[in-house]
PDB file of C-alpha atoms and ligand atoms in Angstrom:
ATOM      1  CA  MET A 763      12.668  29.923 -18.738  1.00 88.00           C
ATOM      2  CA  GLY A 764      16.240  30.281 -17.090  1.00 95.00           C
ATOM      3  CA  ILE A 765      16.845  32.816 -13.928  1.00 97.00           C
ATOM      4  CA  HIS A 766      16.330  36.575 -14.673  1.00 97.00           C
ATOM      5  CA  HIS A 767      17.734  37.389 -11.226  1.00 98.00           C
ATOM      6  CA  ILE A 768      18.116  36.154  -7.535  1.00 98.00           C
ATOM      7  CA  THR A 769      17.408  38.865  -4.899  1.00 98.00           C
ATOM      8  CA  ALA A 770      18.905  38.247  -1.326  1.00 98.00           C
ATOM      9  CA  ILE A 771      18.844  40.575   1.906  1.00 98.00           C
ATOM     10  CA  ALA A 772      22.012  42.137   3.174  1.00 98.00           C
ATOM     11  CA  GLY A 773      23.113  44.074   6.244  1.00 98.00           C
ATOM     12  CA  ASP A 774      25.209  46.879   5.558  1.00 98.00           C
ATOM     13  CA  PRO A 775      25.309  48.317   1.778  1.00 98.00           C
ATOM     14  CA  GLN A 776      28.860  49.256   2.063  1.00 97.00           C
ATOM     15  CA  ARG A 777      30.009  46.142   2.997  1.00 97.00           C
ATOM     16  CA  ASN A 778      27.896  44.180   0.371  1.00 98.00           C
ATOM     17  CA  LEU A 779      29.103  46.480  -2.385  1.00 97.00           C
ATOM     18  CA  ASP A 780      32.910  46.048  -1.285  1.00 96.00           C
ATOM     19  CA  PHE A 781      32.094  42.235  -1.224  1.00 97.00           C
ATOM     20  CA  TYR A 782      30.372  41.966  -4.564  1.00 98.00           C
ATOM     21  CA  ALA A 783      31.891  44.306  -6.526  1.00 97.00           C
ATOM     22  CA  GLY A 784      35.448  44.532  -4.868  1.00 95.00           C
ATOM     23  CA  ILE A 785      35.988  41.081  -4.220  1.00 96.00           C
ATOM     24  CA  LEU A 786      33.740  39.288  -6.421  1.00 97.00           C
ATOM     25  CA  GLY A 787      34.471  41.477  -9.256  1.00 96.00           C
ATOM     26  CA  LEU A 788      30.781  42.050 -10.256  1.00 97.00           C
ATOM     27  CA  ARG A 789      29.517  45.188 -11.782  1.00 97.00           C
ATOM     28  CA  LEU A 790      27.055  47.542  -9.692  1.00 97.00           C
ATOM     29  CA  VAL A 791      24.576  47.960 -12.740  1.00 97.00           C
ATOM     30  CA  LYS A 792      21.983  49.963 -11.076  1.00 98.00           C
ATOM     31  CA  LEU A 793      21.959  51.864  -7.923  1.00 98.00           C
ATOM     32  CA  THR A 794      18.315  52.535  -6.838  1.00 98.00           C
ATOM     33  CA  VAL A 795      15.888  52.134  -4.085  1.00 98.00           C
ATOM     34  CA  ASN A 796      13.519  49.304  -2.699  1.00 97.00           C
ATOM     35  CA  PHE A 797      10.428  50.489  -4.690  1.00 95.00           C
ATOM     36  CA  ASP A 798       8.280  49.093  -2.079  1.00 94.00           C
ATOM     37  CA  ASP A 799      10.469  50.959   0.708  1.00 94.00           C
ATOM     38  CA  PRO A 800      12.074  53.860  -1.061  1.00 96.00           C
ATOM     39  CA  GLY A 801      14.186  54.629   2.510  1.00 95.00           C
ATOM     40  CA  SER A 802      16.432  51.660   1.721  1.00 97.00           C
ATOM     41  CA  TYR A 803      18.668  50.889  -1.478  1.00 98.00           C
ATOM     42  CA  HIS A 804      18.419  48.116  -4.014  1.00 98.00           C
ATOM     43  CA  LEU A 805      21.786  47.031  -5.356  1.00 98.00           C
ATOM     44  CA  TYR A 806      21.896  45.364  -8.597  1.00 98.00           C
ATOM     45  CA  TYR A 807      24.989  43.447  -9.518  1.00 98.00           C
ATOM     46  CA  GLY A 808      25.468  41.755 -13.144  1.00 96.00           C
ATOM     47  CA  ASP A 809      27.503  41.702 -16.142  1.00 95.00           C
ATOM     48  CA  GLU A 810      28.298  44.392 -18.596  1.00 94.00           C
ATOM     49  CA  ILE A 811      24.553  45.383 -19.231  1.00 95.00           C
ATOM     50  CA  GLY A 812      22.887  43.519 -16.583  1.00 96.00           C
ATOM     51  CA  ARG A 813      21.550  40.576 -18.923  1.00 95.00           C
ATOM     52  CA  PRO A 814      18.953  38.598 -17.314  1.00 96.00           C
ATOM     53  CA  GLY A 815      20.935  35.611 -15.712  1.00 95.00           C
ATOM     54  CA  SER A 816      23.754  37.601 -14.641  1.00 96.00           C
ATOM     55  CA  LEU A 817      21.674  39.608 -11.894  1.00 98.00           C
ATOM     56  CA  LEU A 818      22.193  39.197  -8.206  1.00 98.00           C
ATOM     57  CA  THR A 819      20.409  41.954  -6.186  1.00 98.00           C
ATOM     58  CA  PHE A 820      20.381  42.860  -2.593  1.00 98.00           C
ATOM     59  CA  PHE A 821      18.110  44.871  -0.192  1.00 98.00           C
ATOM     60  CA  PRO A 822      20.243  46.062   2.400  1.00 98.00           C
ATOM     61  CA  TRP A 823      18.721  46.557   5.817  1.00 96.00           C
ATOM     62  CA  PRO A 824      21.520  47.957   8.084  1.00 95.00           C
ATOM     63  CA  GLY A 825      21.185  46.644  11.689  1.00 93.00           C
ATOM     64  CA  GLY A 826      18.437  44.225  10.138  1.00 96.00           C
ATOM     65  CA  MET A 827      17.732  41.161  11.959  1.00 97.00           C
ATOM     66  CA  PRO A 828      19.637  38.016  10.645  1.00 97.00           C
ATOM     67  CA  GLY A 829      17.508  35.187   9.091  1.00 98.00           C
ATOM     68  CA  ARG A 830      17.286  31.660   9.389  1.00 96.00           C
ATOM     69  CA  GLN A 831      18.378  29.160   6.654  1.00 94.00           C
ATOM     70  CA  GLY A 832      16.167  26.362   6.623  1.00 96.00           C
ATOM     71  CA  THR A 833      13.325  24.792   4.040  1.00 96.00           C
ATOM     72  CA  GLY A 834      11.012  26.879   1.863  1.00 96.00           C
ATOM     73  CA  GLN A 835      13.639  29.107   1.045  1.00 97.00           C
ATOM     74  CA  ILE A 836      16.561  29.265  -1.501  1.00 98.00           C
ATOM     75  CA  GLY A 837      19.366  27.883   0.455  1.00 96.00           C
ATOM     76  CA  THR A 838      22.566  28.689  -1.927  1.00 97.00           C
ATOM     77  CA  ILE A 839      23.113  30.650  -4.919  1.00 98.00           C
ATOM     78  CA  GLY A 840      25.699  29.339  -7.358  1.00 98.00           C
ATOM     79  CA  LEU A 841      27.760  31.973  -9.420  1.00 98.00           C
ATOM     80  CA  GLU A 842      29.405  30.657 -12.680  1.00 97.00           C
ATOM     81  CA  ILE A 843      33.282  30.770 -13.426  1.00 97.00           C
ATOM     82  CA  SER A 844      35.140  29.111 -16.016  1.00 97.00           C
ATOM     83  CA  ALA A 845      36.761  25.513 -15.554  1.00 96.00           C
ATOM     84  CA  THR A 846      40.250  27.042 -15.926  1.00 97.00           C
ATOM     85  CA  SER A 847      39.584  29.673 -13.056  1.00 98.00           C
ATOM     86  CA  LEU A 848      39.495  27.669 -10.132  1.00 97.00           C
ATOM     87  CA  GLY A 849      43.256  28.297  -9.192  1.00 98.00           C
ATOM     88  CA  PHE A 850      42.742  32.005  -9.651  1.00 98.00           C
ATOM     89  CA  TRP A 851      39.731  32.135  -7.302  1.00 98.00           C
ATOM     90  CA  ILE A 852      41.333  29.731  -4.566  1.00 98.00           C
ATOM     91  CA  GLU A 853      44.313  32.157  -4.495  1.00 98.00           C
ATOM     92  CA  ARG A 854      41.955  35.384  -4.600  1.00 98.00           C
ATOM     93  CA  LEU A 855      39.743  34.122  -1.646  1.00 98.00           C
ATOM     94  CA  LEU A 856      42.705  32.747   0.341  1.00 98.00           C
ATOM     95  CA  SER A 857      44.571  36.678  -0.305  1.00 97.00           C
ATOM     96  CA  HIS A 858      41.444  38.311   1.048  1.00 97.00           C
ATOM     97  CA  GLY A 859      41.335  36.001   4.164  1.00 97.00           C
ATOM     98  CA  ILE A 860      37.866  34.558   2.983  1.00 97.00           C
ATOM     99  CA  LYS A 861      37.246  31.179   4.296  1.00 98.00           C
ATOM    100  CA  PHE A 862      36.241  28.306   1.793  1.00 98.00           C
ATOM    101  CA  GLU A 863      35.157  24.776   1.298  1.00 98.00           C
ATOM    102  CA  GLY A 864      36.323  22.563  -1.490  1.00 94.00           C
ATOM    103  CA  PRO A 865      36.903  22.124  -4.434  1.00 97.00           C
ATOM    104  CA  SER A 866      34.491  19.206  -4.501  1.00 97.00           C
ATOM    105  CA  ARG A 867      33.129  17.560  -7.419  1.00 96.00           C
ATOM    106  CA  ARG A 868      29.396  17.847  -8.305  1.00 96.00           C
ATOM    107  CA  PHE A 869      27.510  17.002 -11.541  1.00 95.00           C
ATOM    108  CA  ASP A 870      30.901  17.186 -13.120  1.00 93.00           C
ATOM    109  CA  GLU A 871      31.559  20.437 -12.198  1.00 96.00           C
ATOM    110  CA  GLN A 872      34.088  21.687  -9.458  1.00 97.00           C
ATOM    111  CA  VAL A 873      32.407  23.744  -6.502  1.00 98.00           C
ATOM    112  CA  LEU A 874      33.962  26.210  -3.979  1.00 98.00           C
ATOM    113  CA  GLY A 875      31.783  26.854  -1.011  1.00 98.00           C
ATOM    114  CA  LEU A 876      31.733  30.199   0.637  1.00 98.00           C
ATOM    115  CA  SER A 877      29.730  32.870   2.433  1.00 98.00           C
ATOM    116  CA  ASP A 878      29.243  36.658   2.164  1.00 98.00           C
ATOM    117  CA  PRO A 879      29.742  38.975   5.019  1.00 98.00           C
ATOM    118  CA  ASP A 880      26.032  38.341   6.015  1.00 98.00           C
ATOM    119  CA  GLY A 881      26.532  34.523   5.973  1.00 97.00           C
ATOM    120  CA  LEU A 882      24.853  34.015   2.703  1.00 98.00           C
ATOM    121  CA  LEU A 883      25.856  30.812   1.093  1.00 98.00           C
ATOM    122  CA  LEU A 884      27.134  31.066  -2.450  1.00 98.00           C
ATOM    123  CA  GLU A 885      29.165  28.844  -4.769  1.00 98.00           C
ATOM    124  CA  LEU A 886      31.574  29.294  -7.267  1.00 98.00           C
ATOM    125  CA  VAL A 887      30.740  26.562  -9.791  1.00 98.00           C
ATOM    126  CA  ALA A 888      33.331  26.036 -12.527  1.00 97.00           C
ATOM    127  CA  THR A 889      31.863  25.012 -15.854  1.00 95.00           C
ATOM    128  CA  GLN A 890      33.482  24.304 -19.312  1.00 93.00           C
ATOM    129  CA  GLY A 891      30.544  26.549 -20.828  1.00 92.00           C
ATOM    130  CA  ALA A 892      31.523  29.675 -18.773  1.00 94.00           C
ATOM    131  CA  ALA A 893      34.119  30.694 -21.524  1.00 91.00           C
ATOM    132  CA  ALA A 894      31.703  31.213 -23.780  1.00 91.00           C
ATOM    133  CA  ILE A 895      29.946  33.978 -22.140  1.00 91.00           C
ATOM    134  CA  PRO A 896      30.884  37.413 -22.553  1.00 91.00           C
ATOM    135  CA  PRO A 897      32.845  38.969 -19.603  1.00 92.00           C
ATOM    136  CA  TRP A 898      32.619  42.719 -18.600  1.00 92.00           C
ATOM    137  CA  SER A 899      35.320  44.262 -20.778  1.00 90.00           C
ATOM    138  CA  GLU A 900      36.063  46.944 -18.155  1.00 90.00           C
ATOM    139  CA  GLY A 901      36.203  44.807 -15.081  1.00 89.00           C
ATOM    140  CA  VAL A 902      38.839  45.083 -12.305  1.00 87.00           C
ATOM    141  CA  LEU A 903      39.625  41.499 -12.828  1.00 95.00           C
ATOM    142  CA  PRO A 904      41.279  39.786 -15.851  1.00 96.00           C
ATOM    143  CA  GLN A 905      38.670  38.865 -17.980  1.00 95.00           C
ATOM    144  CA  GLU A 906      39.020  35.337 -18.467  1.00 96.00           C
ATOM    145  CA  HIS A 907      38.436  34.997 -14.539  1.00 97.00           C
ATOM    146  CA  MET A 908      35.200  36.758 -14.017  1.00 97.00           C
ATOM    147  CA  ILE A 909      32.265  35.568 -12.686  1.00 97.00           C
ATOM    148  CA  ARG A 910      30.026  34.885 -15.791  1.00 95.00           C
ATOM    149  CA  GLY A 911      26.405  35.136 -14.067  1.00 96.00           C
ATOM    150  CA  VAL A 912      24.227  33.395 -11.826  1.00 97.00           C
ATOM    151  CA  HIS A 913      24.923  29.368 -12.396  1.00 97.00           C
ATOM    152  CA  GLY A 914      21.870  28.571 -10.262  1.00 97.00           C
ATOM    153  CA  ALA A 915      19.911  28.508  -7.234  1.00 97.00           C
ATOM    154  CA  THR A 916      19.368  25.500  -4.576  1.00 98.00           C
ATOM    155  CA  ILE A 917      16.049  25.011  -3.029  1.00 98.00           C
ATOM    156  CA  TRP A 918      15.574  23.741   0.416  1.00 97.00           C
ATOM    157  CA  GLU A 919      12.439  21.750   0.432  1.00 95.00           C
ATOM    158  CA  ASP A 920      10.657  19.991   3.329  1.00 92.00           C
ATOM    159  CA  GLY A 921      10.116  16.351   1.461  1.00 89.00           C
ATOM    160  CA  ASP A 922       8.501  16.551  -1.772  1.00 89.00           C
ATOM    161  CA  ALA A 923       6.383  19.745  -1.512  1.00 87.00           C
ATOM    162  CA  GLY A 924       5.730  19.990  -5.477  1.00 93.00           C
ATOM    163  CA  THR A 925       8.481  22.181  -6.567  1.00 96.00           C
ATOM    164  CA  ASP A 926       9.647  19.503  -8.908  1.00 96.00           C
ATOM    165  CA  GLU A 927       6.194  19.370 -10.684  1.00 96.00           C
ATOM    166  CA  LEU A 928       5.887  23.278 -11.102  1.00 97.00           C
ATOM    167  CA  LEU A 929       9.347  23.577 -12.276  1.00 97.00           C
ATOM    168  CA  GLN A 930       8.572  20.962 -15.016  1.00 97.00           C
ATOM    169  CA  GLN A 931       5.142  21.788 -15.887  1.00 96.00           C
ATOM    170  CA  THR A 932       5.120  25.408 -15.841  1.00 96.00           C
ATOM    171  CA  LEU A 933       8.637  26.734 -15.722  1.00 96.00           C
ATOM    172  CA  SER A 934      10.050  24.646 -18.548  1.00 95.00           C
ATOM    173  CA  PHE A 935      13.035  23.019 -16.422  1.00 96.00           C
ATOM    174  CA  TYR A 936      13.686  19.172 -17.086  1.00 96.00           C
ATOM    175  CA  PRO A 937      15.326  16.898 -14.543  1.00 97.00           C
ATOM    176  CA  ILE A 938      19.132  15.951 -15.240  1.00 95.00           C
ATOM    177  CA  GLY A 939      19.904  13.915 -12.356  1.00 96.00           C
ATOM    178  CA  GLU A 940      20.897  13.570  -8.773  1.00 97.00           C
ATOM    179  CA  ASP A 941      24.386  14.067  -7.036  1.00 96.00           C
ATOM    180  CA  GLY A 942      25.462  14.878  -3.642  1.00 90.00           C
ATOM    181  CA  GLY A 943      21.770  14.837  -2.358  1.00 92.00           C
ATOM    182  CA  LEU A 944      20.645  17.161  -4.976  1.00 96.00           C
ATOM    183  CA  LEU A 945      17.997  16.772  -7.680  1.00 97.00           C
ATOM    184  CA  ARG A 946      19.054  19.033 -10.530  1.00 97.00           C
ATOM    185  CA  PHE A 947      16.683  20.744 -13.130  1.00 97.00           C
ATOM    186  CA  GLN A 948      18.252  22.751 -16.201  1.00 96.00           C
ATOM    187  CA  SER A 949      16.217  25.127 -18.544  1.00 95.00           C
ATOM    188  CA  PRO A 950      16.456  24.749 -22.066  1.00 90.00           C
ATOM    189  CA  GLY A 951      19.384  26.641 -23.908  1.00 79.00           C
ATOM    190  CA  ALA A 952      22.398  27.035 -22.357  1.00 66.00           C
ATOM    191  CA  GLY A 953      24.119  30.392 -20.667  1.00 78.00           C
ATOM    192  CA  ALA A 954      23.904  31.859 -17.320  1.00 82.00           C
ATOM    193  CA  GLY A 955      21.162  31.022 -14.740  1.00 86.00           C
ATOM    194  CA  SER A 956      19.962  27.964 -16.305  1.00 92.00           C
ATOM    195  CA  THR A 957      19.957  25.179 -13.227  1.00 96.00           C
ATOM    196  CA  ILE A 958      17.821  24.940 -10.277  1.00 97.00           C
ATOM    197  CA  SER A 959      18.679  22.099  -7.640  1.00 97.00           C
ATOM    198  CA  LEU A 960      16.163  20.873  -5.002  1.00 97.00           C
ATOM    199  CA  ARG A 961      17.736  19.672  -1.590  1.00 96.00           C
ATOM    200  CA  ARG A 962      14.812  17.653  -0.027  1.00 92.00           C
ATOM    201  CA  ALA A 963      15.286  17.966   3.707  1.00 89.00           C
ATOM    202  CA  ALA A 964      12.331  16.275   5.176  1.00 87.00           C
ATOM    203  CA  GLY A 965      11.588  17.596   8.620  1.00 89.00           C
ATOM    204  CA  PHE A 966      14.292  19.988   8.658  1.00 91.00           C
ATOM    205  CA  TRP A 967      13.558  23.442  10.299  1.00 94.00           C
ATOM    206  CA  ARG A 968      11.849  26.067   8.455  1.00 96.00           C
ATOM    207  CA  GLY A 969      13.676  28.971   7.232  1.00 96.00           C
ATOM    208  CA  SER A 970      12.758  32.444   7.989  1.00 96.00           C
ATOM    209  CA  GLY A 971      13.483  35.596   5.847  1.00 97.00           C
ATOM    210  CA  GLY A 972      16.099  38.455   7.149  1.00 98.00           C
ATOM    211  CA  VAL A 973      19.518  39.357   6.443  1.00 98.00           C
ATOM    212  CA  GLY A 974      21.854  36.970   5.233  1.00 98.00           C
ATOM    213  CA  THR A 975      19.088  35.107   3.329  1.00 98.00           C
ATOM    214  CA  VAL A 976      17.356  35.062  -0.225  1.00 98.00           C
ATOM    215  CA  HIS A 977      14.305  36.848  -0.921  1.00 98.00           C
ATOM    216  CA  HIS A 978      12.966  35.734  -3.986  1.00 98.00           C
ATOM    217  CA  VAL A 979      14.226  34.066  -7.384  1.00 98.00           C
ATOM    218  CA  ALA A 980      12.857  35.672 -10.414  1.00 98.00           C
ATOM    219  CA  PHE A 981      12.557  33.463 -13.599  1.00 97.00           C
ATOM    220  CA  ARG A 982      12.614  34.959 -17.304  1.00 97.00           C
ATOM    221  CA  ALA A 983       9.845  35.719 -19.522  1.00 97.00           C
ATOM    222  CA  VAL A 984      10.969  37.081 -22.861  1.00 96.00           C
ATOM    223  CA  ASP A 985       8.255  39.238 -23.167  1.00 97.00           C
ATOM    224  CA  ASP A 986       5.086  40.889 -21.747  1.00 98.00           C
ATOM    225  CA  GLN A 987       3.143  38.163 -23.898  1.00 98.00           C
ATOM    226  CA  GLU A 988       4.837  35.254 -22.300  1.00 97.00           C
ATOM    227  CA  GLN A 989       4.403  36.463 -19.084  1.00 98.00           C
ATOM    228  CA  VAL A 990       0.694  37.092 -19.502  1.00 98.00           C
ATOM    229  CA  ALA A 991       0.428  33.282 -20.626  1.00 98.00           C
ATOM    230  CA  LYS A 992       2.563  32.160 -17.421  1.00 98.00           C
ATOM    231  CA  HIS A 993       0.348  34.248 -15.323  1.00 98.00           C
ATOM    232  CA  ALA A 994      -2.493  32.527 -16.634  1.00 98.00           C
ATOM    233  CA  GLU A 995      -0.902  28.963 -16.002  1.00 97.00           C
ATOM    234  CA  ILE A 996      -0.036  29.803 -12.393  1.00 97.00           C
ATOM    235  CA  GLU A 997      -3.469  31.061 -11.467  1.00 97.00           C
ATOM    236  CA  ALA A 998      -4.807  27.732 -12.982  1.00 97.00           C
ATOM    237  CA  ARG A 999      -2.857  25.676 -10.762  1.00 95.00           C
ATOM    238  CA  GLY A1000      -4.370  27.361  -8.118  1.00 95.00           C
ATOM    239  CA  LEU A1001      -1.357  29.537  -6.923  1.00 96.00           C
ATOM    240  CA  GLY A1002      -2.026  32.890  -5.737  1.00 96.00           C
ATOM    241  CA  ILE A1003      -0.249  35.245  -7.917  1.00 98.00           C
ATOM    242  CA  THR A1004       0.110  39.422  -8.103  1.00 98.00           C
ATOM    243  CA  PRO A1005      -0.867  41.384 -11.042  1.00 98.00           C
ATOM    244  CA  VAL A1006       1.919  42.893 -13.181  1.00 98.00           C
ATOM    245  CA  ILE A1007       4.051  45.438 -11.125  1.00 97.00           C
ATOM    246  CA  ASP A1008       6.196  47.649 -13.163  1.00 96.00           C
ATOM    247  CA  ARG A1009       9.734  47.369 -11.741  1.00 97.00           C
ATOM    248  CA  GLN A1010      11.148  49.870 -14.270  1.00 96.00           C
ATOM    249  CA  TYR A1011      13.805  47.933 -15.468  1.00 98.00           C
ATOM    250  CA  PHE A1012      11.357  44.676 -16.076  1.00 98.00           C
ATOM    251  CA  HIS A1013       7.813  43.772 -15.444  1.00 98.00           C
ATOM    252  CA  SER A1014       7.220  41.432 -12.708  1.00 98.00           C
ATOM    253  CA  VAL A1015       4.672  38.958 -11.358  1.00 98.00           C
ATOM    254  CA  TYR A1016       4.966  37.363  -7.627  1.00 98.00           C
ATOM    255  CA  PHE A1017       3.941  34.100  -6.562  1.00 98.00           C
ATOM    256  CA  ARG A1018       4.792  31.563  -3.835  1.00 97.00           C
ATOM    257  CA  GLU A1019       5.594  27.979  -5.110  1.00 97.00           C
ATOM    258  CA  PRO A1020       4.279  25.053  -3.415  1.00 96.00           C
ATOM    259  CA  GLY A1021       7.070  24.632  -1.350  1.00 95.00           C
ATOM    260  CA  GLY A1022       7.012  28.062   0.232  1.00 96.00           C
ATOM    261  CA  VAL A1023       9.796  30.170  -1.817  1.00 97.00           C
ATOM    262  CA  LEU A1024       8.820  33.316  -3.538  1.00 98.00           C
ATOM    263  CA  PHE A1025       8.998  33.020  -7.080  1.00 98.00           C
ATOM    264  CA  GLU A1026       8.782  36.124  -9.623  1.00 98.00           C
ATOM    265  CA  ILE A1027       8.552  35.848 -13.335  1.00 98.00           C
ATOM    266  CA  ALA A1028      10.338  39.048 -14.789  1.00 98.00           C
ATOM    267  CA  THR A1029      10.437  40.126 -18.348  1.00 98.00           C
ATOM    268  CA  ASP A1030      13.691  40.668 -20.252  1.00 97.00           C
ATOM    269  CA  GLY A1031      13.029  44.185 -21.001  1.00 96.00           C
ATOM    270  CA  PRO A1032      13.254  46.941 -20.899  1.00 97.00           C
ATOM    271  CA  GLY A1033      16.456  46.523 -19.274  1.00 98.00           C
ATOM    272  CA  PHE A1034      19.265  48.479 -17.307  1.00 97.00           C
ATOM    273  CA  THR A1035      20.028  51.056 -19.975  1.00 97.00           C
ATOM    274  CA  ILE A1036      16.400  52.672 -20.006  1.00 97.00           C
ATOM    275  CA  ASP A1037      17.316  55.327 -17.602  1.00 97.00           C
ATOM    276  CA  GLU A1038      21.461  55.242 -17.655  1.00 96.00           C
ATOM    277  CA  ALA A1039      23.984  55.092 -20.653  1.00 96.00           C
ATOM    278  CA  ALA A1040      25.557  51.484 -20.760  1.00 96.00           C
ATOM    279  CA  ALA A1041      28.914  53.187 -20.091  1.00 95.00           C
ATOM    280  CA  GLU A1042      27.473  54.630 -16.713  1.00 95.00           C
ATOM    281  CA  LEU A1043      25.409  51.943 -15.268  1.00 96.00           C
ATOM    282  CA  GLY A1044      25.586  52.031 -11.583  1.00 96.00           C
ATOM    283  CA  THR A1045      27.228  55.158 -11.373  1.00 94.00           C
ATOM    284  CA  HIS A1046      24.592  57.404  -9.759  1.00 95.00           C
ATOM    285  CA  LEU A1047      21.407  56.985  -7.790  1.00 97.00           C
ATOM    286  CA  LYS A1048      18.520  56.277  -9.866  1.00 98.00           C
ATOM    287  CA  LEU A1049      14.641  56.464  -9.062  1.00 97.00           C
ATOM    288  CA  PRO A1050      11.682  55.555 -10.666  1.00 95.00           C
ATOM    289  CA  PRO A1051       9.446  58.380 -11.966  1.00 95.00           C
ATOM    290  CA  MET A1052       6.956  57.981  -9.069  1.00 95.00           C
ATOM    291  CA  TYR A1053       9.885  58.780  -6.676  1.00 97.00           C
ATOM    292  CA  GLU A1054      11.667  61.516  -8.486  1.00 96.00           C
ATOM    293  CA  ALA A1055      10.078  64.399  -6.812  1.00 96.00           C
ATOM    294  CA  SER A1056      10.969  63.158  -3.562  1.00 97.00           C
ATOM    295  CA  ARG A1057      14.528  62.749  -4.417  1.00 97.00           C
ATOM    296  CA  LEU A1058      16.057  65.507  -2.033  1.00 97.00           C
ATOM    297  CA  GLU A1059      14.280  63.482   1.083  1.00 97.00           C
ATOM    298  CA  ILE A1060      15.155  60.009  -0.330  1.00 97.00           C
ATOM    299  CA  GLU A1061      18.938  60.857  -0.762  1.00 97.00           C
ATOM    300  CA  ARG A1062      18.937  62.445   2.955  1.00 97.00           C
ATOM    301  CA  VAL A1063      17.667  58.929   4.512  1.00 96.00           C
ATOM    302  CA  LEU A1064      19.775  56.712   2.628  1.00 97.00           C
ATOM    303  CA  PRO A1065      23.490  55.838   4.052  1.00 95.00           C
ATOM    304  CA  PRO A1066      26.472  57.713   2.148  1.00 94.00           C
ATOM    305  CA  LEU A1067      28.003  54.457  -0.305  1.00 95.00           C
ATOM    306  CA  ARG A1068      31.468  54.516  -1.641  1.00 94.00           C
ATOM    307  CA  LEU A1069      31.032  53.272  -5.393  1.00 89.00           C
ATOM    308  CA  PRO A1070      33.330  51.290  -6.614  1.00 79.00           C
ATOM    309  CA  HIS A1071      33.865  52.973  -9.964  1.00 63.00           C
ATOM    310  CA  ALA A1072      33.206  56.694  -8.823  1.00 55.00           C
ATOM    311  CA  PRO A1073      34.694  58.922 -11.278  1.00 49.00           C
ATOM    312  CA  ALA A1074      37.827  60.951 -10.205  1.00 47.00           C
ATOM    313  CA  PRO A1075      37.199  64.406  -8.617  1.00 49.00           C
ATOM    314  CA  GLY A1076      36.524  66.940 -11.282  1.00 49.00           C
ATOM    315  CA  ALA A1077      35.806  64.090 -14.228  1.00 45.00           C
ATOM    316  CA  THR A1078      32.672  64.725 -15.985  1.00 45.00           C
TER     317      THR A1078
HETATM  318 ZN1   ZN B 781      13.174  40.548  -8.066  1.00 57.41          ZN
END
């Protein structure tokens, strides 16, 4: 079960959009609200149609308190680029005045470390396999250099809290080794979103949620049946898990893994074209049916956003 999406908390939504869509060149595939807090946005970035494994999403909380990175949290999000794109990205980051570390070698891959405008830790991971993942055909960056999706997530764990067993026994990950203080696990099958790394930092301070931290990571269920089966397995492990919640673009269940990170299992379907044509993804504020009647009030509360691909005035 590879990664479906990773969701983090941002500050200002425009700054988030300018960074992820503008500088990193991801496609805004859905502009909607936080279904649990419709007075704030939920921004989804991904590939051409927002395939599971390509998705990075944000709850922007303008003026929100910064979180603290520590154990019981996802510390770093890896984004996958092609092995031949390292030079392009070094030049791009330099030209935008974005500080980075590296490249450094880990698990036979070159890694550039950087932070987003809210201090969220990111890595651009250059892999041999990335070139086989199709890029967004209409993106602002040269296709061969585009980010292909999520490479993985690094969980900061306080010693051996039991995350390892859960990943292997319930989520079908298998260990592939240790490098640079990271234990790495891989999900069967190649493609985006297939790695989870554990950094065991016994006694390190505990993380707390807030701006610049990851809220949760979601793993893929191919369909509702697989989700039901996983729900039963997780419950049988004695972990509390929510009932299925309709997230419009996928169906979700949530639980806290033994180390404290919020995990979700999300179905591959129905996907982002359920309420918007593929060519128009991310160009309009979309609301789930339960909030459509309150659209005017919601639009009044949300801060205005300048979208990266807004049509020219007068265009239909
Ligand atoms: Zn989620």
